[in-house]
mmCIF file of C-alpha atoms in Angstrom:
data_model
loop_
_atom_site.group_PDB
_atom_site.id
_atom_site.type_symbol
_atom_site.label_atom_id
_atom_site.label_comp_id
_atom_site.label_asym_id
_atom_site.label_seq_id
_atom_site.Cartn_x
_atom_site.Cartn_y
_atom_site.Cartn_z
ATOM 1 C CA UNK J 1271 4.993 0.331 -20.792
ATOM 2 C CA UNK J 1272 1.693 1.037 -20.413
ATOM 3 C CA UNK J 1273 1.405 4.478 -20.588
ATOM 4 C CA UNK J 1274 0.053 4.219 -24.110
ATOM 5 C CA UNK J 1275 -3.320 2.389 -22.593
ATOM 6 C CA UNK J 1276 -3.172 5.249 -19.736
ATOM 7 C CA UNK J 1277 -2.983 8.038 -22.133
ATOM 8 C CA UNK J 1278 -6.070 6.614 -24.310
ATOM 9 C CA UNK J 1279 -7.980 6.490 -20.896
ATOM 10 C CA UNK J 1280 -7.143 10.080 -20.388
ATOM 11 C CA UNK J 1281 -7.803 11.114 -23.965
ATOM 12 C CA UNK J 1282 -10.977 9.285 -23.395
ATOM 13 C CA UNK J 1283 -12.545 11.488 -20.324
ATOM 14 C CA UNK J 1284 -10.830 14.723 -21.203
ATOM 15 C CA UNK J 1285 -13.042 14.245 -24.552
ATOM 16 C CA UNK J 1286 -16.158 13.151 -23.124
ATOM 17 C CA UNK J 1287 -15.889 16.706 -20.529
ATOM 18 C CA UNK J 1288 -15.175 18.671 -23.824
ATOM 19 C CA UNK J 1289 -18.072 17.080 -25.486
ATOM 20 C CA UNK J 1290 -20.537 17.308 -22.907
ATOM 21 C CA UNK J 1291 -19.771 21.511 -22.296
ATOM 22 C CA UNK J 1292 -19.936 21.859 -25.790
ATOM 23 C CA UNK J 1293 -16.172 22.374 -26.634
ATOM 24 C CA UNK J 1294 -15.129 21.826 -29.953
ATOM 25 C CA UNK J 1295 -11.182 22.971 -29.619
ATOM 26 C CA UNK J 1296 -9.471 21.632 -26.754
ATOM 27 C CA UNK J 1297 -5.866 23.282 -26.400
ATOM 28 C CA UNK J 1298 -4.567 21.614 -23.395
ATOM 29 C CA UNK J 1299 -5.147 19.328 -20.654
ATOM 30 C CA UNK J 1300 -3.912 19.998 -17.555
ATOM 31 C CA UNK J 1301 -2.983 16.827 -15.417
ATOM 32 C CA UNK J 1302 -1.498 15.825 -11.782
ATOM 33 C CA UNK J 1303 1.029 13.158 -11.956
ATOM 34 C CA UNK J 1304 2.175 11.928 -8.226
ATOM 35 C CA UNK J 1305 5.689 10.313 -7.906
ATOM 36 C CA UNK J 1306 4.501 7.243 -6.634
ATOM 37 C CA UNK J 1307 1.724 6.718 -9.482
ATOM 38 C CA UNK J 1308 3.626 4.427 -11.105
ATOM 39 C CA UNK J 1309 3.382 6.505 -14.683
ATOM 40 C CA UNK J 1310 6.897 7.696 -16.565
ATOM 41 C CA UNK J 1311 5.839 11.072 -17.634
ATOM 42 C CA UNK J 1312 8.069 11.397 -20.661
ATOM 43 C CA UNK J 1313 6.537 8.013 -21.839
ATOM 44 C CA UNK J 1314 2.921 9.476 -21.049
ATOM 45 C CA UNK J 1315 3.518 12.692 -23.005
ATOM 46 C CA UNK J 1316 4.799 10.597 -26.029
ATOM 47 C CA UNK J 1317 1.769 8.497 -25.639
ATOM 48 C CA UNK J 1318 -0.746 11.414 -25.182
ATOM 49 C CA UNK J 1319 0.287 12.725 -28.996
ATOM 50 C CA UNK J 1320 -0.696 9.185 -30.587
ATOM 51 C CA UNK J 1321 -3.728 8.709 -28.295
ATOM 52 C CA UNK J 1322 -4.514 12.581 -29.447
ATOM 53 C CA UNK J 1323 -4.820 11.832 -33.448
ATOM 54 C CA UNK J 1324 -7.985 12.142 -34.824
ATOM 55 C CA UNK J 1325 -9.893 13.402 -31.568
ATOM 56 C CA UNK J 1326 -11.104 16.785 -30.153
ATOM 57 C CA UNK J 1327 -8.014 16.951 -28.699
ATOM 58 C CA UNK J 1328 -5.123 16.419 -31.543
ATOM 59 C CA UNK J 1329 -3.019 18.894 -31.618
ATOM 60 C CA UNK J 1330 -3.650 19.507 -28.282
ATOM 61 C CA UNK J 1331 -0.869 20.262 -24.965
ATOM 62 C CA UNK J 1332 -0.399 17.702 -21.938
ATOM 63 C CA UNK J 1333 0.472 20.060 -18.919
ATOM 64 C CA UNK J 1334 2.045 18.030 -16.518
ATOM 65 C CA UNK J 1335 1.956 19.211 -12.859
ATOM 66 C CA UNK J 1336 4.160 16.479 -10.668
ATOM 67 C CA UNK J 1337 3.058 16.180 -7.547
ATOM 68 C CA UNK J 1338 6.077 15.150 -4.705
ATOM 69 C CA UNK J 1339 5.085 12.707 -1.987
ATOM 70 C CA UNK J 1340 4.119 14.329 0.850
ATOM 71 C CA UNK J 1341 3.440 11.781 3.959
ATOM 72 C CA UNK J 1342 2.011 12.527 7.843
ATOM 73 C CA UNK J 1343 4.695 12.436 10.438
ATOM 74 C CA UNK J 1344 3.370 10.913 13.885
ATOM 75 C CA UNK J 1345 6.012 13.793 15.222
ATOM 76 C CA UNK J 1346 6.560 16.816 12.233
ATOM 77 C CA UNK J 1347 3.085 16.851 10.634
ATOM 78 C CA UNK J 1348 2.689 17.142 7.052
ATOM 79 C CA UNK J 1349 6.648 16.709 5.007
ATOM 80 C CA UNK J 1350 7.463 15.890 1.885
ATOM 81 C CA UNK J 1351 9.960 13.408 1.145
ATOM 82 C CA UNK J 1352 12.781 14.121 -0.844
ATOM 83 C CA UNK J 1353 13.106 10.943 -3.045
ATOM 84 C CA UNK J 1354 10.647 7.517 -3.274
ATOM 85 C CA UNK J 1355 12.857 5.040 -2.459
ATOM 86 C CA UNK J 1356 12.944 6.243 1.587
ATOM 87 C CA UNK J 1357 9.276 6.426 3.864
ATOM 88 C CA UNK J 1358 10.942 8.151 7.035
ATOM 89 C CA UNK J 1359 10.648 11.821 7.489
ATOM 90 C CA UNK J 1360 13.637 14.056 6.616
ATOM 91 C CA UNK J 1361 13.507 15.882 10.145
ATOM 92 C CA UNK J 1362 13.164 13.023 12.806
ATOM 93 C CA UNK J 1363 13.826 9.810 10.951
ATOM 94 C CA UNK J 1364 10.360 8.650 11.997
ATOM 95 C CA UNK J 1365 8.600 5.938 9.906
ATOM 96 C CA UNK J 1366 6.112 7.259 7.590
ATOM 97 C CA UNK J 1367 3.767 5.179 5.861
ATOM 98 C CA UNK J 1368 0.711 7.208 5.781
ATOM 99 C CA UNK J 1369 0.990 8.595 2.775
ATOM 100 C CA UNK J 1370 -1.404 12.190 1.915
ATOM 101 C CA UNK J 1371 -0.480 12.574 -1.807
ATOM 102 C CA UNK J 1372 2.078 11.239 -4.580
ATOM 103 C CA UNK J 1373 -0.288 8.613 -6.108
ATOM 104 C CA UNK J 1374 -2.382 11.226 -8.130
ATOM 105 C CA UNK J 1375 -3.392 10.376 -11.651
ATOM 106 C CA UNK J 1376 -5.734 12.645 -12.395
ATOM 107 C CA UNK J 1377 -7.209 15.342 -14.926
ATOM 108 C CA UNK J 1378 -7.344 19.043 -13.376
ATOM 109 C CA UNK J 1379 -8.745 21.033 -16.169
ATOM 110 C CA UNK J 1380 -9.058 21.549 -19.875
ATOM 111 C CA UNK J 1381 -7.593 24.732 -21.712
ATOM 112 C CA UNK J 1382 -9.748 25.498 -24.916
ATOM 113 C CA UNK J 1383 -10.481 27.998 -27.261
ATOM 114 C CA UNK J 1384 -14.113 29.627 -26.853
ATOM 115 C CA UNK J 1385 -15.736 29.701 -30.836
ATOM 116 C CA UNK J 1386 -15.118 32.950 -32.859
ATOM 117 C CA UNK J 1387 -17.875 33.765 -34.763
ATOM 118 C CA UNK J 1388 -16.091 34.649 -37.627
ATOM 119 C CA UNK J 1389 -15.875 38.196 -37.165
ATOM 120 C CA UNK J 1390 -18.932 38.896 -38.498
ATOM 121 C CA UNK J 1391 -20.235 41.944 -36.311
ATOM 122 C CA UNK J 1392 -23.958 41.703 -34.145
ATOM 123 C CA UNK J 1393 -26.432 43.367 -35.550
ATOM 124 C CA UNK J 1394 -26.946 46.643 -33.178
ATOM 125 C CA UNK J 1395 -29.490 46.097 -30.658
ATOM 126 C CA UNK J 1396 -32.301 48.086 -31.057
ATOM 127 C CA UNK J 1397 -33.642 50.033 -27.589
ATOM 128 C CA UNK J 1398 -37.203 49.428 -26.529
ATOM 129 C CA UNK J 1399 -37.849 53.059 -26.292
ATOM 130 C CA UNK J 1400 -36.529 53.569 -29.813
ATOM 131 C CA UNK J 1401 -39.043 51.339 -31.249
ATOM 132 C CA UNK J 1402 -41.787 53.042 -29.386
ATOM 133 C CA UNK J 1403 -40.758 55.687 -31.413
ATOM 134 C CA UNK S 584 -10.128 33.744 -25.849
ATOM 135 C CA UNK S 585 -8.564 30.642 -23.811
ATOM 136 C CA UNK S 586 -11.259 29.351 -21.380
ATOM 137 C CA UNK S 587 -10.624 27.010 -18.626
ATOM 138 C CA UNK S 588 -12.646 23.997 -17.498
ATOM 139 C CA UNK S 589 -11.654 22.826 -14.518
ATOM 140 C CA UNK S 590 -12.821 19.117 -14.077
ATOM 141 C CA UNK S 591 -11.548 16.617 -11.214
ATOM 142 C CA UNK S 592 -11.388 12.747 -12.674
ATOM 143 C CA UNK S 593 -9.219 10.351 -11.966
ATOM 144 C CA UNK S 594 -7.802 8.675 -15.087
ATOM 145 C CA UNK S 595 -7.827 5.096 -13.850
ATOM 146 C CA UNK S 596 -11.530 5.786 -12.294
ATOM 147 C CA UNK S 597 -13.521 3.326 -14.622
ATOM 148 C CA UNK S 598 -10.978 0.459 -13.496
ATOM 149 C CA UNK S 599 -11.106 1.744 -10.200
ATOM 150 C CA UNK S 600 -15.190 2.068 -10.026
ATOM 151 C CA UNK S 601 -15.143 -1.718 -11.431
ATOM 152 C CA UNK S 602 -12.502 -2.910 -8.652
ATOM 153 C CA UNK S 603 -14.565 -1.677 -6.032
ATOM 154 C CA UNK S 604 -17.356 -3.288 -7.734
ATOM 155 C CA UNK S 605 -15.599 -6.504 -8.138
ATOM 156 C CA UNK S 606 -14.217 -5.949 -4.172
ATOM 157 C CA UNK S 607 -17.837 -5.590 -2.945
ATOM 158 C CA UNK S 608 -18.780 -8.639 -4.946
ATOM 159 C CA UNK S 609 -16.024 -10.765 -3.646
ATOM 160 C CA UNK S 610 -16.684 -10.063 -0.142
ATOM 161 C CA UNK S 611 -20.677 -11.398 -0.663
ATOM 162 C CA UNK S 612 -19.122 -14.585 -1.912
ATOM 163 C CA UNK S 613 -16.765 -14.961 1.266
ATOM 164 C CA UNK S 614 -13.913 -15.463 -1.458
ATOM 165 C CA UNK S 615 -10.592 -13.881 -0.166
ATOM 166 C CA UNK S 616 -8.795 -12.600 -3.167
ATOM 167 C CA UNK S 617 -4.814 -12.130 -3.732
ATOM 168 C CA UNK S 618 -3.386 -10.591 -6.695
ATOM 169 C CA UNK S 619 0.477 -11.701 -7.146
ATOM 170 C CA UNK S 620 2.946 -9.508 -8.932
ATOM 171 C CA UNK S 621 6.565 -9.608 -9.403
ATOM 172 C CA UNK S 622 9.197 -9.294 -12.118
ATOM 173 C CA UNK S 623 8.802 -12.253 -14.346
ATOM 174 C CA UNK S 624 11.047 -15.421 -13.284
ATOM 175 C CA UNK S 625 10.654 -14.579 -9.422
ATOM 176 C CA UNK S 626 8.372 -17.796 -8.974
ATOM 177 C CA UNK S 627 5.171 -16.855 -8.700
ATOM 178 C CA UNK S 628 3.542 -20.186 -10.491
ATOM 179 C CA UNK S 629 5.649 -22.458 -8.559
ATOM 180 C CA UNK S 630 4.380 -21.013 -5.288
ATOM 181 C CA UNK S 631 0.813 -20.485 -6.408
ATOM 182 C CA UNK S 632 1.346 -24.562 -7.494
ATOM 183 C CA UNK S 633 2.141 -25.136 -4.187
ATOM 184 C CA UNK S 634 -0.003 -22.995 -2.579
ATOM 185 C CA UNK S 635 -3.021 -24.198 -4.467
ATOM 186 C CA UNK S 636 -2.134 -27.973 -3.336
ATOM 187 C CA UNK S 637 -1.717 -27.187 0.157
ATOM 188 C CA UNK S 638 -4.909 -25.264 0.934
ATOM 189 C CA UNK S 639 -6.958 -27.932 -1.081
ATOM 190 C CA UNK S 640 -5.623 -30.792 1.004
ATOM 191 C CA UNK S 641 -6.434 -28.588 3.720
ATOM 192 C CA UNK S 642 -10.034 -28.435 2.370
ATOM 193 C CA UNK S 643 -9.995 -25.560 0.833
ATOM 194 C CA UNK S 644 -11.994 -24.616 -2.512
ATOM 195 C CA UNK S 645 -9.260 -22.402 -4.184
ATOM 196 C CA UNK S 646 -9.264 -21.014 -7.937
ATOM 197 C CA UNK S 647 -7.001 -18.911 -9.745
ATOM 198 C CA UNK S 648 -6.761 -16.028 -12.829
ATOM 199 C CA UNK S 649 -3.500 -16.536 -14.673
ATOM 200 C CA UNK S 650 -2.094 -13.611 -16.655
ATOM 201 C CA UNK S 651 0.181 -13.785 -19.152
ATOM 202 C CA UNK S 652 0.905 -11.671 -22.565
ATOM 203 C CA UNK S 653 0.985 -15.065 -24.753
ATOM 204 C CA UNK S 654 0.924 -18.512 -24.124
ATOM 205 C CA UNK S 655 -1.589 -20.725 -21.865
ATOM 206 C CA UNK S 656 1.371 -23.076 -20.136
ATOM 207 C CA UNK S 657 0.918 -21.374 -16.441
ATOM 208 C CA UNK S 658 -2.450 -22.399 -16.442
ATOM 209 C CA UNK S 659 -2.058 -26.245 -18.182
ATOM 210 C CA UNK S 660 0.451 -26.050 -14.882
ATOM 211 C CA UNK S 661 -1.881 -24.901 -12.471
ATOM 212 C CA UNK S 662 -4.565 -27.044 -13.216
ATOM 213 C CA UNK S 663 -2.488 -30.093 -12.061
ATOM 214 C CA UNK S 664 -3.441 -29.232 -8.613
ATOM 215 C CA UNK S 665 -6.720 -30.088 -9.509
ATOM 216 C CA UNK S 666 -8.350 -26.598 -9.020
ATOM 217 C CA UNK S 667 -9.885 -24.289 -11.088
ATOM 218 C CA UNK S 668 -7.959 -22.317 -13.211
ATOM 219 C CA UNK S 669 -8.300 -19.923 -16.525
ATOM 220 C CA UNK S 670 -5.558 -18.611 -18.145
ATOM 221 C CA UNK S 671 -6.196 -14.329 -19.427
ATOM 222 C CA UNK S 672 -3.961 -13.996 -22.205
ATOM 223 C CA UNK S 673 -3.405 -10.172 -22.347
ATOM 224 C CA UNK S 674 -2.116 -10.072 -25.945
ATOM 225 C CA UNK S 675 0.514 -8.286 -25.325
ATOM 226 C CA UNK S 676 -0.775 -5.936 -22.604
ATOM 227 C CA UNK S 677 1.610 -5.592 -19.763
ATOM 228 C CA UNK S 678 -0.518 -5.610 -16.934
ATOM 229 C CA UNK S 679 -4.259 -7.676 -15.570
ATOM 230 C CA UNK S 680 -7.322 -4.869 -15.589
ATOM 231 C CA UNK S 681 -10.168 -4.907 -13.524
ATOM 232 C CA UNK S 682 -12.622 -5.926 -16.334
ATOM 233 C CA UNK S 683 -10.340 -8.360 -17.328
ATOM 234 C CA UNK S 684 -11.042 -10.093 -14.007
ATOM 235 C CA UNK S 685 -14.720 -9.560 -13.890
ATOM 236 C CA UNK S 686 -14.583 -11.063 -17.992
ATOM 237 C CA UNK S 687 -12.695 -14.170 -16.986
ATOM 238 C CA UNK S 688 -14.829 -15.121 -14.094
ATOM 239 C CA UNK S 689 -17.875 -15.278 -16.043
ATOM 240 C CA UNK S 690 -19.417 -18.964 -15.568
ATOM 241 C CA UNK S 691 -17.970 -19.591 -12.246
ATOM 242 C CA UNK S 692 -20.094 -18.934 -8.824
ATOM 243 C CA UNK S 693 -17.213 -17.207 -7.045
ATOM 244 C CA UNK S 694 -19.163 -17.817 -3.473
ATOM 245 C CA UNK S 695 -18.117 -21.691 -4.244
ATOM 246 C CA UNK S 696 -14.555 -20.979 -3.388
ATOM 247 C CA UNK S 697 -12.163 -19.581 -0.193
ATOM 248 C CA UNK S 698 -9.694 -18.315 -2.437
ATOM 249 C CA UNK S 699 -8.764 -16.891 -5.254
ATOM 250 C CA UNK S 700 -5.452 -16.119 -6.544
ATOM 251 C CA UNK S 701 -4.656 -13.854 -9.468
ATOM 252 C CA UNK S 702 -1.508 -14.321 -10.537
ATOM 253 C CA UNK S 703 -0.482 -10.805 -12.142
ATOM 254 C CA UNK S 704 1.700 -10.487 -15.653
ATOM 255 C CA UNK S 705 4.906 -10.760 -14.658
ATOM 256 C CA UNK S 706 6.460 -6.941 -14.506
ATOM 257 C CA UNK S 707 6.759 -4.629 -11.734
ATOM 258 C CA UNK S 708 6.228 -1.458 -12.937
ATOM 259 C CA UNK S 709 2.499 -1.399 -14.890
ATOM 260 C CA UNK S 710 0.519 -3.621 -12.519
ATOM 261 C CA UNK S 711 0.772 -1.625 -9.869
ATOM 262 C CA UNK S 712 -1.308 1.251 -10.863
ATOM 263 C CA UNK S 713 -4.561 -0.739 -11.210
ATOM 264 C CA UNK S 714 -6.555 -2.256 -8.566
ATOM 265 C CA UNK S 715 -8.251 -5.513 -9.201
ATOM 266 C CA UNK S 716 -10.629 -5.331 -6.295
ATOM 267 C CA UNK S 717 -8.171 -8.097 -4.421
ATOM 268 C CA UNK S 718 -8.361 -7.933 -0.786
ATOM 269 C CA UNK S 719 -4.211 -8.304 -0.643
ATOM 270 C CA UNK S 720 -1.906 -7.561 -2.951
ATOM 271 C CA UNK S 721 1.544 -9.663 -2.750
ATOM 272 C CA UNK S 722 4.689 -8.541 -4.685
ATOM 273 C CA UNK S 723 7.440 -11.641 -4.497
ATOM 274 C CA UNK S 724 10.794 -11.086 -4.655
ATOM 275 C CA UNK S 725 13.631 -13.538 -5.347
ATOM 276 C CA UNK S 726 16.842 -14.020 -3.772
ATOM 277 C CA UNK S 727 17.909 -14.232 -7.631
ATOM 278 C CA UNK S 728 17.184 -10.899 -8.435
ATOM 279 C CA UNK S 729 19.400 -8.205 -6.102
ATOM 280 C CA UNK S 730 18.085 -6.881 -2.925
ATOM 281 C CA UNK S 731 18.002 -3.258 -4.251
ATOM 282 C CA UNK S 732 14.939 -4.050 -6.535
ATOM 283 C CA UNK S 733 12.422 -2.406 -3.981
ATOM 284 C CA UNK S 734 14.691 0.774 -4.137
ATOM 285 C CA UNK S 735 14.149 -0.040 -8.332
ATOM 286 C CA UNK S 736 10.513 0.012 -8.158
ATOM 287 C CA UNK S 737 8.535 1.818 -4.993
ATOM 288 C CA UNK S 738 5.407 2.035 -6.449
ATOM 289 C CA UNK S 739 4.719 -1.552 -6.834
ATOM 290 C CA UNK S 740 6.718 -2.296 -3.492
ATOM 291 C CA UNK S 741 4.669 0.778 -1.934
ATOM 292 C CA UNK S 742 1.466 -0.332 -3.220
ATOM 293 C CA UNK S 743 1.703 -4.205 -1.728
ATOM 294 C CA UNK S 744 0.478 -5.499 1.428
ATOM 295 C CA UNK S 745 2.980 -8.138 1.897
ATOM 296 C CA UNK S 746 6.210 -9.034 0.609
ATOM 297 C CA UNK S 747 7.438 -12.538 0.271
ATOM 298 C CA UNK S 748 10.973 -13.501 -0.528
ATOM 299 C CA UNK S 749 10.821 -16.873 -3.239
ATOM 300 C CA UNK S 750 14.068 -19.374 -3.984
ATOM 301 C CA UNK S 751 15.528 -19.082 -0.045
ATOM 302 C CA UNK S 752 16.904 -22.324 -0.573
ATOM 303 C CA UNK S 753 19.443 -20.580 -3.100
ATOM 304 C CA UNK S 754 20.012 -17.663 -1.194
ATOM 305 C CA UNK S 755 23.626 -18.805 0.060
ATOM 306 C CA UNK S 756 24.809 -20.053 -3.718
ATOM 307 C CA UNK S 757 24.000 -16.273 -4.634
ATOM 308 C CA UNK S 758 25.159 -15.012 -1.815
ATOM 309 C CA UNK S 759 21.989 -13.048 -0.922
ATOM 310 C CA UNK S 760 22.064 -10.027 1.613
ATOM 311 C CA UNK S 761 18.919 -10.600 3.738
ATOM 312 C CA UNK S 762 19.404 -7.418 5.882
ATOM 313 C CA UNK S 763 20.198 -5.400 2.712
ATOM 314 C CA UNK S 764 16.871 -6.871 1.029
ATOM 315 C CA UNK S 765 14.721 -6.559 4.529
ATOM 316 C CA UNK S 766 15.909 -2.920 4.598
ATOM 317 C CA UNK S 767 15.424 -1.879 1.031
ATOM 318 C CA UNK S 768 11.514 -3.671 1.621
ATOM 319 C CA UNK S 769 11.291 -1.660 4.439
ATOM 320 C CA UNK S 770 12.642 1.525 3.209
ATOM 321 C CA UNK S 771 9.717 1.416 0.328
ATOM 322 C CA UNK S 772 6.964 -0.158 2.381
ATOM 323 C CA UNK S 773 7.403 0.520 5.551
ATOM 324 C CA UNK S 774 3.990 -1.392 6.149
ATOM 325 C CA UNK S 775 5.265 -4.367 4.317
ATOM 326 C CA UNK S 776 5.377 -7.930 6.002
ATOM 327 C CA UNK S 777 8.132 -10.246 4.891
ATOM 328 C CA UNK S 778 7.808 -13.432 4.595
ATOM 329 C CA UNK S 779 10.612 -16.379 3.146
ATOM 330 C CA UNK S 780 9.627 -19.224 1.117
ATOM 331 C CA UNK S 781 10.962 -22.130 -0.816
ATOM 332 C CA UNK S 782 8.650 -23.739 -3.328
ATOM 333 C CA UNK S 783 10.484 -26.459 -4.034
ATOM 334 C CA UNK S 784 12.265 -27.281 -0.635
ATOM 335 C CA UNK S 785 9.136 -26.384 1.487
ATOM 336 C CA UNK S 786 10.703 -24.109 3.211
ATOM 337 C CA UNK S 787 8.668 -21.362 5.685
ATOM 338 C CA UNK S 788 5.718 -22.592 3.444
ATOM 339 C CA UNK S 789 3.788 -23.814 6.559
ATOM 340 C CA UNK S 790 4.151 -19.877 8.176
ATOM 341 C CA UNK S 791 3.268 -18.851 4.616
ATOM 342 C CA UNK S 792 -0.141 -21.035 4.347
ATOM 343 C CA UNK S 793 -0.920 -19.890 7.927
ATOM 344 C CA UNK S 794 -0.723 -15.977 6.771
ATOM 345 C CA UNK S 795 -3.268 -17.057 4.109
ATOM 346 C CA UNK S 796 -5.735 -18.532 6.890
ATOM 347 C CA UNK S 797 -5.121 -16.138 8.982
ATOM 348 C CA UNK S 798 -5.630 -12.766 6.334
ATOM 349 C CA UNK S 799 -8.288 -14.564 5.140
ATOM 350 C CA UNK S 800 -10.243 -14.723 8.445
ATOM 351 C CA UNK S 801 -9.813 -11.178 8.804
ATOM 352 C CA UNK S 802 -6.846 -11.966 12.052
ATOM 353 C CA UNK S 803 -3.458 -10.747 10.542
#
């Protein structure tokens, strides 16, 4: 299993983004998992909560978006295949082993929480003219 | 109020950016680089034993990266061929990463050799999501283990170059299905080449050395 080491890595980059734009509560991260990436997603989403502890991001939600595999057909075009274990295409039967997506392992975005000040209300901002005044 | 950032980053891009590194570095050297992975048992140090002997006595300068999760035996075995050989102990890590590579060849001037073989942990589910900046990447598969295993595991069979099919001297004891196996390979990686080879009896090793050559020179 090593989707313990992959979540770290993930933990790792979605905290260094949150860092560098200045976000201090992280409430999800959104990520694309292909079929073929070679990652179990219920092992990854068990991972992500240990990886989580003690960063920006405990507490945090993994959003998993699976992506299918979708390959080029020399005759059909784009088509996704219905299961991994079979590269033809599930029109024509045509061999298909350029592949267009299903190996994603990637971070989309990052859900957080924008600071509240407290509810402590602005001062009223005074008008230019009303100073003149 | 929930804000989103939308950011686009690979997770595996560090080992990736380092593999490429590691690729464009190999290629200087002239080295032609294979990393090996298989479910453990399939006989990937008895070929790469083999292999190792051949291509010397051929002339060749050939080295190999050994990975294992404990234990340094593999490369006490390799070394027998006379070639240069480390052993990464992974401590318990289930797969070779690129700076694992790029840490064990410290010390050696990779443009001295023509090959070098990377023999992967033995598992075929983590290794194949990391790239180790090889030029080929070879998943064996032994008549020992069922001929459904590629329909077990398409990712690692997806992600390999070539396919090579290890024990074929015991293939009628077990009573292995060749055209179920070729099939199954096929199904999974359609771009997959099969080869057959027999460590031990020598069998299809000569077609299997040629491959090497020929990859290597850039004509397969």
């Amino acid at each position: 299993m090593h989707e313990l080491s992959i979540a770290h890595n993930l933990i790792q980059i979605a905290s260094a983004a949150a860092h560098e734009e200045g976000i201090s509560r992280v409430t999800a991260v959104h990520l694309k998992l292909g079929a073929l990436s070679g990652v179990v997603k219920d092992a990854l989403l068990f991972g992500y909560d240990i990886a989580a502890e003690g960063t920006v991001l405990e507490g945090s939600k993994l959003v998993i978006e699976e992506i299918p595999v979708i390959v080029n057909c020399p005759n059909c075009g784009q088509v996704e295949l219905p299961n991994i274990q079979r590269f033809r295409c599930p029109n024509c039967d045509a061999i298909t082993p350029e592949m267009i997506h299903g190996k994603e392992l990637e971070i989309s975005a990052l859900e957080y929480e924008e600071d509240d000040p407290g509810g402590v209300e602005s001062p009223p901002l005074i008008k230019a003219e009303e100073v003149k005044e | 109020m929930t804000q989103l950032l939308k950011i686009q980053q690979g997770v595996l891009s560090k080992n990736d950016l380092l593999a490429q590194g590691l690729r464009g570095r190999f290629r200087e050297a002239g080295v032609f680089v294979t990393n090996w992975v298989s479910s453990p048992g399939s006989g990937k140090t008895a070929l790469l034993e083999t292999t190792m002997r051949q291509l010397t006595d051929r002339g060749h300068k050939v080295a190999a990266l050994v990975g294992d999760l404990a234990t340094e035996n593999d490369a006490q075995r390799l070394k027998r061929s006379g070639a240069e050989v480390r052993q990464i102990v992974t401590a318990g890590t289930c797969h070779l990463e690129a700076d694992m590579i790029e840490r064990h060849l410290e010390g050696w001037e990779v443009d001295q050799f023509d090959f070098l073989f990377i023999e992967n942990v033995g598992n075929l589910v983590c290794p194949s999501s990391y790239d180790l900046g090889e030029d080929l990447r070879i998943v064996l598969l032994s008549v020992t283990e069922g001929e459904d295993k590629p329909l077990k595991y398409p990712p690692m069979f997806h992600s390999a170059d070539l396919a090579v099919i290890t024990k074929i001297d015991l293939a009628e004891a077990v009573e292995f299905d060749r055209s179920a196996a070729y099939e199954n390979i096929k199904a999974v990686g359609p771009q997959l080449r099969i080869l057959e080879t027999s460590a031990k009896r020598g069998t299809g090793l000569d077609d299997w050395i040629d491959y090497l050559l020929q990859a290597k020179a850039g004509t397969v």
